[in-house]
Each structure stands twice: as C-alpha cells, then as structure tokens.
Amino acid sequence: MQPERMVIGGSRVDAADGRTLEVRDPADDRVIALVPDGGAEATRAAIDAASDALAGWRRLTARSRAELLRRLASLLRRDRDAIAELMTDEQGKPLAEARGEVEYSASFLDVAAEAGPQFAGEIVPSSTPDRRILVMPEPLGVAAIITPWNFPLAMIARKIAPALAVGCTVVVKPDERTPLCGLRVGELALEAGIPPGVVNVLTGRPQPIGAAILDDPRVRAISFTGSTEVGRMLMAGASRHLARVSLELGGHAPLLVFADADLARAADAAASCKLRNAGQTCICANRILVEAPVAEEFLALLEARIRLHQVGRGRDAGTTIGPLIDDAALEKVERHVADALAKGSRLRLGGARVERPGLARRFFAPTLLDGLDRSMRIWQEETFGPVAAVGRFRDEAEAIAMANDSPYGLAAYFFTRDASRLMRVAEALECGIVGANDALPSTAEAPFGGVKQSGFGREGGRWGLEEFASLKYVSWRI
Ligand code: NAD
C-alpha cells in the first residue's frame, strides 16, 4: 500500500525517518491507508512553511482571500461524494451524514468568505481634538489547528476558514484515527490556488507534534477541539509563549421537555440529536429530562422513533448508526449502561453490542433507558454513544437546576410552547448554545462554543474571525 503524504509548504512530504501509522476502518478494522508519523521534525517544517507564507498571505486583500476560500468550498462540493466515502471509511458514520458534513464544511468557507471583507476596523472619536484613534484588526500569525475524529472534515473547515479569512496561515493536525479528510483539505487548498505554505497538514502521533507546536514561539494561536483533558494540557503548554488559545471541549447537553411541548416534535428532535454520528457528537443530548406528567407519553414516542434506526456499516444502504470509533469507546458505553441499570434505571430498548459476522465488535444497539438520575455515570460524563437516557422533573425550577448540574456547558435544548418560558429558560441555562424547540442548532453563521469546562472561543460567523485576530490601534496626532 502506497503511503499517503503530508502537505507541507505546497509539497507532499513523508516523515523524515519514513515511519508511518495505519489508518483503520472502525467497522471492520481493515487497514485503509498508511500515513506518515510526522513527529517534531515535520511539525517544525510545517511551522517554517506557514511562517514563510504569512507575509504574502496577509498582504492579499480580504476579497482575494475570500475568493480563494470560495474556490476551496466549490472543490469540496465537487468532490463531495468521494470525500464522504473516505470519511465513512475512516470514521464510520453513515454516508448520508458524511455527505452532509462535506456540505456543512463548505458552508464555513462560504461564511468566512463573506465575513472576511466585512471584518473592518474603526475610527474611535478621540478625547482630544488633535488626535485620531484608528483601530485595526490584524491576523495573529501562524495558527495551529488540532481537531478530533468525530467530524474529520467539519472541525478543520470551521477553524481554517476564519483563520485564513483574517490572514493567518495554518498548521493542521487532524486526529491520528481520521487523518485522510484533512489531507484532502491540504491538497484541495493547493488546487484552489491558495499559495503553498498557507495550509499545511501534518499526520502522526499527537504527543511529539503537540510538543513541537507548544515549543515554537512562532505559533501565535492554538485552536483545539477535543477532550477537556487535552485542552487543559494545551492551554497550560501555550502559556510558555503566550499563544492565544481557543478551546471547543466536551459537552454534556441536557434536553428538557416541558409538558406543554409538541411532544412528537420533541421526540423527533431528541432521537436525531441523540443518534446522529452514533451519539458521538459533543452537542448530543446526554440527559433527556421530561416533565413527569408527560414522561410516559414522551418515552413511547421516543421509543418508536429509535426503533426506526438501523445499525450497520456506514456504506450500507439504510444504515443510520455506524460503528463507534474504537474499542475504548464501546467499552465506555457498556460501562455507562451497566452502571445505570445497576442503579435502578429501566431498559426499554437495546442495551447491548450488535454482533455481525465480518464486522468489528464495535457496534452498539440504539438504547433507551428510563429512570436517569444524578447518581449515574451517564449524568456525570459524556457517554458518546447511541444511548438515550431519560429522567423526570417536577417543574421549571427543578428542570433548570438539573440542566445546570454539570461542569460542562456547551449545548442545551428545551421544548415548550410557552413564549415567556422560552426566554426565561434560554436565559437560565448555563451553556454557549441553546436549542429552543430545535435540536440541530449548528450552523456556520452562528457562534458555536461553550462555557464552563466546555471551553471558550467561538467558531462561525464573524465571531470565528475574531479568534484569529488581534487589535492594533494607531494614535495619530494631527
Ligand atoms: P482528544 O482530546 O483525545 O483528541 C482531540 C485531538 O487532540 C486529536 O487530534 C488528538 O490527536 C489530539 N491530541 C491528543 N493528545 C494530544 C497531545 N498531547 N498534544 C497535541 N494534540 C493531542 O479527544 P477525542 O477523544 O479525539 O475527541 C472527543 C472529544 O472531543 C469529546 O470530549 C467531544 O465532546 C469533544 N468534541 C468537542 C467539540 C466541540 O466543538 N466542542 C467537537 C467535537 C468533539
């Protein structure tokens, strides 16, 4: 098998020592590609390339950069089906979801292309008549982009689009389990006409790459999506050279269903929010909480919807739930279910692995549990699997207290038809993203991000650009 190559300074590059890592299809453990294990040497080369390209890239007009981002978006759309197949092979998600992710990724490039030319400075009225104050946004410089496996393309697009629009150059490090979509981004950026060195893509084990990024004073921004643990480590490491850090970390979303809600709509939303990407999204509902008098009715509606889902290989027609990413992920889901059952939860559906000849033992049946309470691990930690766990609340005050009972604060959802309650609850929830009668809130024009241990920094719209810019002001005596 011919190994893939990294994209550094416009060239396709092997690891200096020729070492490679295997990329496996999580559905059957088949080796689908070899990628370079780049290490510190490739990381330094990528930062060199990004530094060299910086002056030319930031000198381009914002409109010229926007035009190149649009071209990259159109190439992603041109290659949508091929990239989706690659994504399904490396990550496992159903093809329809993978195609959706390619479209979603392109939309971040479109939005950044619109926002870039509008990203203006200001002239501030001065307190003295002989002075003018000009405030000018400037690109921070070289940005390191470190992304997770659950959205192998979208997490990259969401970060590089605003970084490039502002005039930063980037060194991208995708997750070692899903590097192939990232490499395509590097190739397509060159095909789009983005100058060599502006987009560099590294592959390999994370520790040496991460250490070389943190060691290098030329890296002025680190944008990370992944676990809170690694985010904390990167933030501590970034303090050495005081690189700007933006962290999109784990979530633990509550989904509240009030008795006055449209229950069928809430059940549709809860099922899709929970089961998308086999439950491996950071904004998945992990605690579904229902007002007690309608809980039975809601559970029946949710159960009927979950029964429609089909577990299988992401490439197979009809599959809506693919494999979990690895054995550790499956074992965590099993532990969460066993713990909930041991503590009195009632199993309504699923609850076990799905075994199929020829497939890895990494498929978990969509599961519905009733009787969730705060003693259970599902309440405390992200499950990251297709497990819908339902608990009950008595009134609005209790619902809000339960929803906020988490160190995380990324997304929260609620369903109600009461307009006053809608605003009260939206304001009371401790999170960065509220889905009000909406369980699919992610969209490129809105500022995605969290509070508390879900991190800080925003991605999307003009807010995404702000993460990669610093402000300079000119005090001008006349
Ligand atoms: P992870 O933190 O292990 O990995 C994320 C990235 O960090 C990968 O690229 C990995 O290679 C890299 N990494 C790991 N150790 C590193 C090191 N020492 N130095 C540099 N890089 C290192 O997380 P994961 O298990 O891959 O992802 C799942 C987590 O990500 C979940 O907690 C999920 O909620 C979160 N997530 C958050 C968002 C969001 O937008 N907030 C989106 C997707 C996933």
mmCIF file with all atom_site columns, N, CA, C and O in Angstrom, residues 40 252 266 321 444:
data_model
loop_
_atom_site.group_PDB
_atom_site.id
_atom_site.type_symbol
_atom_site.label_atom_id
_atom_site.label_alt_id
_atom_site.label_comp_id
_atom_site.label_asym_id
_atom_site.label_entity_id
_atom_site.label_seq_id
_atom_site.pdbx_PDB_ins_code
_atom_site.Cartn_x
_atom_site.Cartn_y
_atom_site.Cartn_z
_atom_site.occupancy
_atom_site.B_iso_or_equiv
_atom_site.pdbx_formal_charge
_atom_site.auth_seq_id
_atom_site.auth_comp_id
_atom_site.auth_asym_id
_atom_site.auth_atom_id
_atom_site.pdbx_PDB_model_num
ATOM 1  N N  . ALA A 1 40  ? 8.213   15.664 15.471 1.00 0.00 ? 40  ALA A N  1
ATOM 2  C CA . ALA A 1 40  ? 8.659   17.046 15.705 1.00 0.00 ? 40  ALA A CA 1
ATOM 3  C C  . ALA A 1 40  ? 9.260   17.654 14.438 1.00 0.00 ? 40  ALA A C  1
ATOM 4  O O  . ALA A 1 40  ? 9.069   18.847 14.158 1.00 0.00 ? 40  ALA A O  1
ATOM 5  N N  . HIS A 1 252 ? -22.164 18.077 27.581 1.00 0.00 ? 252 HIS A N  1
ATOM 6  C CA . HIS A 1 252 ? -22.958 17.091 28.320 1.00 0.00 ? 252 HIS A CA 1
ATOM 7  C C  . HIS A 1 252 ? -24.386 17.602 28.298 1.00 0.00 ? 252 HIS A C  1
ATOM 8  O O  . HIS A 1 252 ? -24.978 17.892 29.336 1.00 0.00 ? 252 HIS A O  1
ATOM 9  N N  . ALA A 1 266 ? -40.703 17.098 19.808 1.00 0.00 ? 266 ALA A N  1
ATOM 10 C CA . ALA A 1 266 ? -39.604 16.942 20.769 1.00 0.00 ? 266 ALA A CA 1
ATOM 11 C C  . ALA A 1 266 ? -38.982 15.548 20.636 1.00 0.00 ? 266 ALA A C  1
ATOM 12 O O  . ALA A 1 266 ? -37.754 15.390 20.723 1.00 0.00 ? 266 ALA A O  1
ATOM 13 N N  . ILE A 1 321 ? -26.904 4.172  11.957 1.00 0.00 ? 321 ILE A N  1
ATOM 14 C CA . ILE A 1 321 ? -25.964 4.189  13.083 1.00 0.00 ? 321 ILE A CA 1
ATOM 15 C C  . ILE A 1 321 ? -24.775 3.303  12.720 1.00 0.00 ? 321 ILE A C  1
ATOM 16 O O  . ILE A 1 321 ? -24.923 2.088  12.533 1.00 0.00 ? 321 ILE A O  1
ATOM 17 N N  . ALA A 1 444 ? -23.185 27.549 10.216 1.00 0.00 ? 444 ALA A N  1
ATOM 18 C CA . ALA A 1 444 ? -21.932 28.285 10.033 1.00 0.00 ? 444 ALA A CA 1
ATOM 19 C C  . ALA A 1 444 ? -22.031 29.774 10.370 1.00 0.00 ? 444 ALA A C  1
ATOM 20 O O  . ALA A 1 444 ? -21.013 30.414 10.610 1.00 0.00 ? 444 ALA A O  1
#
